[in-house]
Coordinates of C-alpha atoms and ligand atoms in Angstrom, one line a residue:
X1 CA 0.0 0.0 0.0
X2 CA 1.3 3.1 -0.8
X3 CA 1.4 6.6 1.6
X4 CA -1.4 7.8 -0.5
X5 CA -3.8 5.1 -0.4
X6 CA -3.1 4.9 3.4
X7 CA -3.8 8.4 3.6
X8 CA -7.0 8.1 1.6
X9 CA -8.3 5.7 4.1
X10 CA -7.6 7.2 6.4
X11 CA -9.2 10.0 5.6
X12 CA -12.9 7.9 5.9
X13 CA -12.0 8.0 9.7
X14 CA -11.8 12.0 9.5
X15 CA -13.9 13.3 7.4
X16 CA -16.9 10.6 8.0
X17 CA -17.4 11.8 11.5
X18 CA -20.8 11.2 12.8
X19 CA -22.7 13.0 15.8
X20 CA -24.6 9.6 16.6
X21 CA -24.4 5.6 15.3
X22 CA -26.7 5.0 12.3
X23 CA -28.3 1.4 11.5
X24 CA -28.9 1.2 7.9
X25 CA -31.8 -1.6 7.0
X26 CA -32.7 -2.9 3.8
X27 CA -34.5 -6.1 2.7
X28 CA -31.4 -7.4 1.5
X29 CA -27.3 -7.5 1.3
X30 CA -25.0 -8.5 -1.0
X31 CA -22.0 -10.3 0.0
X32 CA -19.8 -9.6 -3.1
X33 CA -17.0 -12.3 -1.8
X34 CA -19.5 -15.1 -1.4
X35 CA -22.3 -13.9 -3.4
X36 CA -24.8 -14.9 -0.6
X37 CA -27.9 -12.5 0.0
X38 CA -28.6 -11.9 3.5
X39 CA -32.5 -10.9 3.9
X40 CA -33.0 -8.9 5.9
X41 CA -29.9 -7.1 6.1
X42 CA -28.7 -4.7 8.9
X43 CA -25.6 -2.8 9.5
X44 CA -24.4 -0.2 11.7
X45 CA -21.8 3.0 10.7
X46 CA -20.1 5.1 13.1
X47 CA -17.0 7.7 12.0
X48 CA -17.2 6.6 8.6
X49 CA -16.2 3.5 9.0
X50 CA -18.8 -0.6 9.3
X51 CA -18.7 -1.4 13.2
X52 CA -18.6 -4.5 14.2
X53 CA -21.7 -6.4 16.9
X54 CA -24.5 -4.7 17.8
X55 CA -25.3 -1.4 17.5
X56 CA -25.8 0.9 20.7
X57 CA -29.5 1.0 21.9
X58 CA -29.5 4.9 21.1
X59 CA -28.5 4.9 17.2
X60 CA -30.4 6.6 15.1
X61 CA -32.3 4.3 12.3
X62 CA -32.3 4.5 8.8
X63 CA -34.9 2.2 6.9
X64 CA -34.1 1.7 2.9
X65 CA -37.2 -1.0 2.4
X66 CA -37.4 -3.4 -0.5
X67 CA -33.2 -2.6 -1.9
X68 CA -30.3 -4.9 -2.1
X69 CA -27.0 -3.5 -0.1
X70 CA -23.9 -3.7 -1.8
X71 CA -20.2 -1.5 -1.3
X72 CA -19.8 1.3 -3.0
X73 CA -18.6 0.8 -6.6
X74 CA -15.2 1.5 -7.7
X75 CA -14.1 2.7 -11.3
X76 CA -10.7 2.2 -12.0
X77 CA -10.4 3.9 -15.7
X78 CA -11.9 7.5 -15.6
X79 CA -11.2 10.7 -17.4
X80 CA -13.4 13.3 -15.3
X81 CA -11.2 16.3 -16.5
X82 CA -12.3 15.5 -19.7
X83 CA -15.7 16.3 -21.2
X84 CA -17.1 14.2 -23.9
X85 CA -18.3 15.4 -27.3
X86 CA -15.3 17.9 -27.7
X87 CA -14.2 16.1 -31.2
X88 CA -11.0 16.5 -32.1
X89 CA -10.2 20.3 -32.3
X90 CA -13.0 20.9 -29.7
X91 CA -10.6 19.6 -27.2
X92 CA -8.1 22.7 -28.2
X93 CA -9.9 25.2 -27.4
X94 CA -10.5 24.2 -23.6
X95 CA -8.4 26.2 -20.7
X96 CA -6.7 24.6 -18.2
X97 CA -9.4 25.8 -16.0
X98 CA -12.4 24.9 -17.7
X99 CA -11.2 21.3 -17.8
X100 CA -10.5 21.4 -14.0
X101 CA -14.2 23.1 -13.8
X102 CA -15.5 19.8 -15.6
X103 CA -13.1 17.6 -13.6
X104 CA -15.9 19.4 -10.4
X105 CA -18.9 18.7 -12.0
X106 CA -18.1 14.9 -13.4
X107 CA -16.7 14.1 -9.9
X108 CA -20.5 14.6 -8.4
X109 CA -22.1 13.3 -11.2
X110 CA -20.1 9.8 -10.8
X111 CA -20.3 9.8 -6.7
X112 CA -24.2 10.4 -6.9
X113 CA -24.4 7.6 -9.8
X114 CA -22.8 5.3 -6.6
X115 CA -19.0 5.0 -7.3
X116 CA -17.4 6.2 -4.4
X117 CA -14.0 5.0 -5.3
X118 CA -12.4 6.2 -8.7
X119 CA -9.3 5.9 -10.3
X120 CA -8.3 8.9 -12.6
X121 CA -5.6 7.7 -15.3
X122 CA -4.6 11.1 -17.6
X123 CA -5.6 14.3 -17.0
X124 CA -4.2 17.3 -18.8
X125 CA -0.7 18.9 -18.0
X126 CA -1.5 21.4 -15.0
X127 CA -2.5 18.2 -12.5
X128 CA -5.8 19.6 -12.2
X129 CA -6.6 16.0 -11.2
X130 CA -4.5 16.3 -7.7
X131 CA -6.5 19.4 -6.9
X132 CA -9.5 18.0 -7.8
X133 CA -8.5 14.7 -5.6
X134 CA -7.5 17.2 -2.9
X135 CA -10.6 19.1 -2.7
X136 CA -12.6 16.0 -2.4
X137 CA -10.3 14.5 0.4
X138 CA -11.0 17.8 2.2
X139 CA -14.1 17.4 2.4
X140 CA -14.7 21.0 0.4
X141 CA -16.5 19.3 -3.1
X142 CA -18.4 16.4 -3.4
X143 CA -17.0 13.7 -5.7
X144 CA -15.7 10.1 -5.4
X145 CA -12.3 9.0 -3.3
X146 CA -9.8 9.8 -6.1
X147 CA -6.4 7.7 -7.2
X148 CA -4.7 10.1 -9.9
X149 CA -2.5 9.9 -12.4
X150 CA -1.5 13.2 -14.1
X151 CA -0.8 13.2 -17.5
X152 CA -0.4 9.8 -19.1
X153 CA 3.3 9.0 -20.9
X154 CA 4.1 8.5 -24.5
X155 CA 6.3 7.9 -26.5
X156 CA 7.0 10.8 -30.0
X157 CA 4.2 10.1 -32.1
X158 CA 2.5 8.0 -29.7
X159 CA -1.4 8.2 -28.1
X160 CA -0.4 10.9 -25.8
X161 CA 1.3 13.0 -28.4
X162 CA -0.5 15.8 -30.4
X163 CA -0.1 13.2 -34.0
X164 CA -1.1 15.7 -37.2
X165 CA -0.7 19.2 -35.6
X166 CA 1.9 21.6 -36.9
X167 CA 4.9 22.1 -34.0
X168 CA 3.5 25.4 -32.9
X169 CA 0.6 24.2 -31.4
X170 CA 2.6 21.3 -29.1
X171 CA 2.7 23.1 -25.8
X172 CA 3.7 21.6 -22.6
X173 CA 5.3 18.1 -24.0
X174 CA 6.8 16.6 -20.9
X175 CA 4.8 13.5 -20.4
X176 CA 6.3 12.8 -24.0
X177 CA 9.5 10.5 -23.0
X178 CA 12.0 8.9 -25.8
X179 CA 14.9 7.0 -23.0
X180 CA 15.2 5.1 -19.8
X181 CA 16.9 8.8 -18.7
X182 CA 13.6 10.9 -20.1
X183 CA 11.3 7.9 -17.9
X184 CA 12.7 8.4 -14.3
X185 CA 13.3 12.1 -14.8
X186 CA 9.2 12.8 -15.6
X187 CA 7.9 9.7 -12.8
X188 CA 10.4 11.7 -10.5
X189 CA 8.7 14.6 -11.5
X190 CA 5.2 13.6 -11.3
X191 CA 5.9 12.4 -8.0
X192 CA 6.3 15.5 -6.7
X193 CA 3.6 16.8 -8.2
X194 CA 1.3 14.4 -6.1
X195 CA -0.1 11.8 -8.7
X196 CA -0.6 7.7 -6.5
X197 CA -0.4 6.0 -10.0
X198 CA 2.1 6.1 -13.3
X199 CA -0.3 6.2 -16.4
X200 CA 1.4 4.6 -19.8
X201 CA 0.4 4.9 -23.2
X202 CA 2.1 1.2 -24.2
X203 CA 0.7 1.0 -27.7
X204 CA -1.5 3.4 -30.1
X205 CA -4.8 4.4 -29.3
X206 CA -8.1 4.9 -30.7
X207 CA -9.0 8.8 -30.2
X208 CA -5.5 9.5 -31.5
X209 CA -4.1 10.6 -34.9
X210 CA -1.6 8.0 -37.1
X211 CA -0.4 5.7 -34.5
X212 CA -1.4 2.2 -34.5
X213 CA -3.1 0.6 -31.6
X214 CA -2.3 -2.4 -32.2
X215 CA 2.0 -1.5 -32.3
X216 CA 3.9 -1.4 -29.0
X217 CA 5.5 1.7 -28.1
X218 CA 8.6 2.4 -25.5
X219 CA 11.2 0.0 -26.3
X220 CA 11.6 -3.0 -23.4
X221 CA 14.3 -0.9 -21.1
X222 CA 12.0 2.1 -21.2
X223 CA 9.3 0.4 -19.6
X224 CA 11.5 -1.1 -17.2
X225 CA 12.9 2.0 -16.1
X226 CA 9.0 3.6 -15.7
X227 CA 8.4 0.4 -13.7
X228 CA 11.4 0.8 -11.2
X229 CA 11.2 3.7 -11.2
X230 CA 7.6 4.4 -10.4
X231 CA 7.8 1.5 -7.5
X232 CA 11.2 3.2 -6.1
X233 CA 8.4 6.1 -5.2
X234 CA 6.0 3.7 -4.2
X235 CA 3.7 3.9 -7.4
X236 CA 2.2 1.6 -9.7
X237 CA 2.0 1.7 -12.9
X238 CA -1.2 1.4 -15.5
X239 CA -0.4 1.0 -19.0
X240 CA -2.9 1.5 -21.8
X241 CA -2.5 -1.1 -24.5
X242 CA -4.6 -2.5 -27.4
X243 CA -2.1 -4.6 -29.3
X244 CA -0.9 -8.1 -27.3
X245 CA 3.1 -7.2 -27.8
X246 CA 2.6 -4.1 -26.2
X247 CA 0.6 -5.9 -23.4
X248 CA 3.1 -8.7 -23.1
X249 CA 6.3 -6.4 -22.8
X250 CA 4.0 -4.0 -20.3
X251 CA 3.4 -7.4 -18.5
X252 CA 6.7 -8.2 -17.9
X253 CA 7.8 -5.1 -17.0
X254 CA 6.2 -5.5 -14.2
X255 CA 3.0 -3.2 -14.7
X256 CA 0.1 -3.8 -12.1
X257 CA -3.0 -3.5 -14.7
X258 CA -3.4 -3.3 -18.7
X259 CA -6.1 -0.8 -19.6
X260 CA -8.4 -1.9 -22.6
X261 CA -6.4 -5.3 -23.9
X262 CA -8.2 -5.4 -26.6
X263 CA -6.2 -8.0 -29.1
X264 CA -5.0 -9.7 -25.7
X265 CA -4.0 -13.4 -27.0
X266 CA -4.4 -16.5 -25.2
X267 CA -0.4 -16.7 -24.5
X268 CA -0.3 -13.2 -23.2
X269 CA -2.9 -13.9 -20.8
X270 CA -1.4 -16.7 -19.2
X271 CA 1.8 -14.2 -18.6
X272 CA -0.5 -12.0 -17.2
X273 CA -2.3 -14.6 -14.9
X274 CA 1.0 -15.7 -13.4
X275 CA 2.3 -12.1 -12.7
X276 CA -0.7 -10.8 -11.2
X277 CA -1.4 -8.6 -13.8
X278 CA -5.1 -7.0 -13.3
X279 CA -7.1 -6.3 -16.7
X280 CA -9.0 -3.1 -16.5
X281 CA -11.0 -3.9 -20.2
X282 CA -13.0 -0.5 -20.7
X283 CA -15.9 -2.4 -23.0
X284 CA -18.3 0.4 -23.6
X285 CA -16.1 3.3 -24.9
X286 CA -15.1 1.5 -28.2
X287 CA -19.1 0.9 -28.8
X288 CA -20.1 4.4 -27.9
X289 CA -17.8 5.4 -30.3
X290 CA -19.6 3.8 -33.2
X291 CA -22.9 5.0 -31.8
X292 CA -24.7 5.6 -35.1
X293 CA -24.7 9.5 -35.6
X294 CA -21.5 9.6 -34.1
X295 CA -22.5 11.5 -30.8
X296 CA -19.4 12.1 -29.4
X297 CA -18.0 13.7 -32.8
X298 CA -15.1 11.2 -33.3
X299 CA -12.9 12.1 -36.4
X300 CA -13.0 9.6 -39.3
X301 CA -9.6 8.4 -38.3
X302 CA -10.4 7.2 -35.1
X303 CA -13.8 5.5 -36.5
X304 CA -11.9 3.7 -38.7
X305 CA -9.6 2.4 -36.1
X306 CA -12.8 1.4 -33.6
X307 CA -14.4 -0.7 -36.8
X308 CA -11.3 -2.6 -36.6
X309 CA -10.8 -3.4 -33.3
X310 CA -14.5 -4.1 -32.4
X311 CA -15.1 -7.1 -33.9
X312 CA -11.4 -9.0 -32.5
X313 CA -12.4 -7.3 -28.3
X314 CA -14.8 -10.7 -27.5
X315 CA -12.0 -13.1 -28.4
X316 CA -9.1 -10.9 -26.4
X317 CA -11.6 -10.7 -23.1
X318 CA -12.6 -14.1 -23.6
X319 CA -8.5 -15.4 -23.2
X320 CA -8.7 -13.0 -20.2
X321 CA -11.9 -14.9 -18.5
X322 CA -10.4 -18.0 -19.6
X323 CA -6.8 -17.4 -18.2
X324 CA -8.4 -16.1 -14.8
X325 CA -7.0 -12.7 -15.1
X326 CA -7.9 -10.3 -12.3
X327 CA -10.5 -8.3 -14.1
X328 CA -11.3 -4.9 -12.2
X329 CA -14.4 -2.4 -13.7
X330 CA -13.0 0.4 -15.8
X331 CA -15.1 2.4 -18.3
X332 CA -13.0 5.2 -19.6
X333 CA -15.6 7.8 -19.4
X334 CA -14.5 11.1 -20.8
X335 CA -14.7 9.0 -24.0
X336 CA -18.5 8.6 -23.5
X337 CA -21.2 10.4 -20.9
X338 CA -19.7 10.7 -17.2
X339 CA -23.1 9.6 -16.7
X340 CA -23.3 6.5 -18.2
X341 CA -20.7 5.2 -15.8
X342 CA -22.2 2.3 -15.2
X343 CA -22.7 1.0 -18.7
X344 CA -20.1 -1.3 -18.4
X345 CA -21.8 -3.7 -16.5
X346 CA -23.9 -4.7 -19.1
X347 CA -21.3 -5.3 -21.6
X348 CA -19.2 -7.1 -19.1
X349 CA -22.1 -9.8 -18.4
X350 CA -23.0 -10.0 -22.5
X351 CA -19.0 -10.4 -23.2
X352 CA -19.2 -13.5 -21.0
X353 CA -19.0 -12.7 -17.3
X354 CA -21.6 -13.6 -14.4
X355 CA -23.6 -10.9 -12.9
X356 CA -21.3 -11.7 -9.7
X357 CA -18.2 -11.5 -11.4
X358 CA -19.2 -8.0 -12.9
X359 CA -20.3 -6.9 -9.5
X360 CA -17.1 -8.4 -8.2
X361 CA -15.2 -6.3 -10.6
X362 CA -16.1 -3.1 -9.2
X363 CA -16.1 -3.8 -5.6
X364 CA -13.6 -6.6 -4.4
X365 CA -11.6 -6.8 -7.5
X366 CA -11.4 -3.6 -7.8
X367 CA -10.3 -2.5 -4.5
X368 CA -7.2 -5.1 -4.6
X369 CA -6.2 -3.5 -7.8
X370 CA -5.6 -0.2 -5.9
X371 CA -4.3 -1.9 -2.7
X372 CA -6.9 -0.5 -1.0
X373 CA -8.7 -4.0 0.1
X374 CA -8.6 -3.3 3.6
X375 CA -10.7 0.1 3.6
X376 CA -13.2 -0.7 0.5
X377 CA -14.4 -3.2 -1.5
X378 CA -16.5 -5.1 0.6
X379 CA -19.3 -4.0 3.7
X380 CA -17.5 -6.2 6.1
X381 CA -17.1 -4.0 9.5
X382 CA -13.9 -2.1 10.2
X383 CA -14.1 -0.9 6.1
X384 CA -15.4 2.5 5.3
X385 CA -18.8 3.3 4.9
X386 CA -19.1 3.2 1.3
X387 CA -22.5 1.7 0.0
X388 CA -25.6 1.8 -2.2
X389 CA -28.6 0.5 -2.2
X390 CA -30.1 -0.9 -5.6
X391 CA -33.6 -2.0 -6.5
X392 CA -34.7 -5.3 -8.0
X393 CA -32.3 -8.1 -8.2
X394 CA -28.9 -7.5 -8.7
X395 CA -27.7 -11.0 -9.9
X396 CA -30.0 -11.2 -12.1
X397 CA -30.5 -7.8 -13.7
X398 CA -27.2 -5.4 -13.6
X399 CA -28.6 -2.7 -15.6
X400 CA -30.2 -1.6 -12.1
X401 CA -27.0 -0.3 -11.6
X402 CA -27.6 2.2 -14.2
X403 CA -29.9 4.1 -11.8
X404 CA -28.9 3.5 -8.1
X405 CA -31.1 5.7 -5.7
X406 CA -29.2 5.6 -2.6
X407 CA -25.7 6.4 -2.5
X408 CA -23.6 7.0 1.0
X409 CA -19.8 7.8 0.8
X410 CA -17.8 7.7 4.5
X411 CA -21.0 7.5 6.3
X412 CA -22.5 10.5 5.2
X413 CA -25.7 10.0 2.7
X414 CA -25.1 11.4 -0.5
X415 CA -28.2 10.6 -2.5
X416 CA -31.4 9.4 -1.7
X417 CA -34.1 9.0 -4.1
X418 CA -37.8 8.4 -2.7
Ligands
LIG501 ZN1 -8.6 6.1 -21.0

């Protein structure tokens, strides 16, 4: 566990405070390691955190009827500081500021949706993302617990680089990193700017101009040096990668999850499996890029590159379920609606997983992804009081995630819907 993630659970003890013990009922709980429903459930919360045996005769009650309780839900591939629909130039023409101003208004609209926990991975170059993580922390904005990564790395010409503009419009270029020297210098760097997590660009992208997703990008010794370099600081490291050599040389460079994996190959998956590699696979934001009438006003380049990798994604996430990869919920919104965060689900069950295992994927799964196992995840007493409450039947229907009416981060309600 790194000094960050202590500090963020920490900060469920000091920020959660309560005046008086509260007993939450419900008709139901989830047990997301055993997927046993308790009915009817009970828990008590006191100082943001579960407590364990029976609540004290003077707590105050709090009766959610007919819901199923479950942890709060963790995403662990967002872009709240940036807005969807910008297009390509859009994107240009917005400050510093406004981006962080977004970056204020997605963090509510994702906590209220029910994920309490949220893992940021490349925000623009002004680490608007640490302020934004700050303020929440603080207790001075509402918004999710946030893991940040500043501005993701690249390589010249790669995802993160500005592919098909003219050299006077590439501005700050520092996350752009050509040698093992150029690596340590700019994780040293981020480091003391604040960021828990090292973000990677290890192949192509989709929403980027001439590079290939599918092509690997820093040579092996540069993502070594990332890799050491990041866990010298006590960081892990994220890497985004769509083709499998870029995924296999991320892998054994010792990154802790691959972000998307789309062409992920049988063989790679094994690697992965018996490293402990975590695959965060971000299902809905290549489909809500085809949406038909192109929504989010995706240049032709980047459809083209979506039409091609859509139809190989179910065979790469099918090696992943069959290898038993560690598969922790990711969405990548920024790409799509901040409010469709939980789309996911769905596509997670119709690409082959159970309802559990989705549900598992944004609880426990999730929360051992970001070391943070012992604080989230899970409603078992001693972790903090993150939870929702969902109607209908989540193992059988996980679209009722889609519309969660009672939200409560730290042990202080956030949403409650009649
Ligand atoms: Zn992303």
């Amino acid at each position: 566990m790194t000094l960050r993630c202590l500090i963020a659970g920490l900060l469920c003890l000091a920020l959660g405070a309560q005046d008086r013990p509260l007993i939450i009922k419900a008709s139901r709980m989830l047990d997301v390691r055993t997927g046993k429903v308790e009915a009817p459930a009970q828990l008590w919360v006191k100082d943001g955190r579960i407590q364990p045996g029976p609540a004290p005769a003077d707590a105050e009650v709090l009766d959610l009827g007919n819901r199923t309780l479950l942890p709060g839900l963790i995403d662990c591939h967002t872009h709240l500081l940036i807005p969807s629909g910008l297009g390509e130039l859009g994107y240009l023409k917005r400050s510093q500021g406004a981006l962080l101003l977004d970056g204020v208004v997605n963090a509510r609209r994702v906590l209220e949706a029910g994920f309490t926990t949220v893992r940021d991975v490349g925000a623009s170059a002004s680490f608007g993302d640490v302020a934004l993580r700050d303020a929440i922390a603080r207790g001075d904005i509402p918004g999710p617990r946030l893991l940040v990564a500043g501005p993701a790395l690249s390589i010249t010409g790669g995802h993160g680089d500005l592919n098909g503009f003219p050299p006077h419009l590439h501005g700050a270029d520092e996350h752009i990193v050509d040698s093992p020297d150029q690596a340590r210098r700019v994780v040293r760097e981020w480091h003391k700017y604040g960021v828990d997590v090292i973000k990677i660009h290890a192949t192509g992208g989709v929403l980027s101009n001439h590079d290939d997703p599918g092509a690997p990008s820093f040579s092996p010794p540069e993502f070594k040096a990332i890799v050491d370099e990041a866990r010298r600081r006590g960081m892990d490291v994220c890497a985004h990668a769509h083709g499998d050599a870029g995924i296999l040389e991320a892998t054994l460079a010792g990154v802790r999850s691959i972000e998307h994996g789309s062409l992920l190959s049988p063989a790679t998956a094994r690697e992965m499996k018996a490293r402990g590699t975590f695959l965060v696979p971000t299902l809905y934001a290549l489909e809500s890029i085809l949406l038909p009438g192109n929504p989010y006003k995706v240049p032709e380049g980047s459809l083209a590159k979506a039409r091609a990798l859509l139809p190989l994604r179910r065979a790469g996430f099918k090696a992943a379920l069959d290898a038993g990869i560690p598969i922790a919920y990711g969405t990548d919104i920024g790409v799509f609606d901040h409010a469709q965060v939980a789309a996911d689900f769905r596509y997670l069950v119709s690409y082959g997983m159970t309802p559990l295992q989705a549900i598992q994927s944004a609880t426990l799964v999730a929360a051992d992804l970001l070391r943070m196992g012992r604080d989230i995840g899970t409603l078992e007493p001693g972790h903090c009081a993150d939870l929702i409450a969902v109607d209908g039947d989540p193992l059988k229907d996980v679209r009722t995630f889609e519309r969660v009416p009672f939200v409560m981060k730290e042990g202080k309600v956030i949403r409650r819907a009649p």
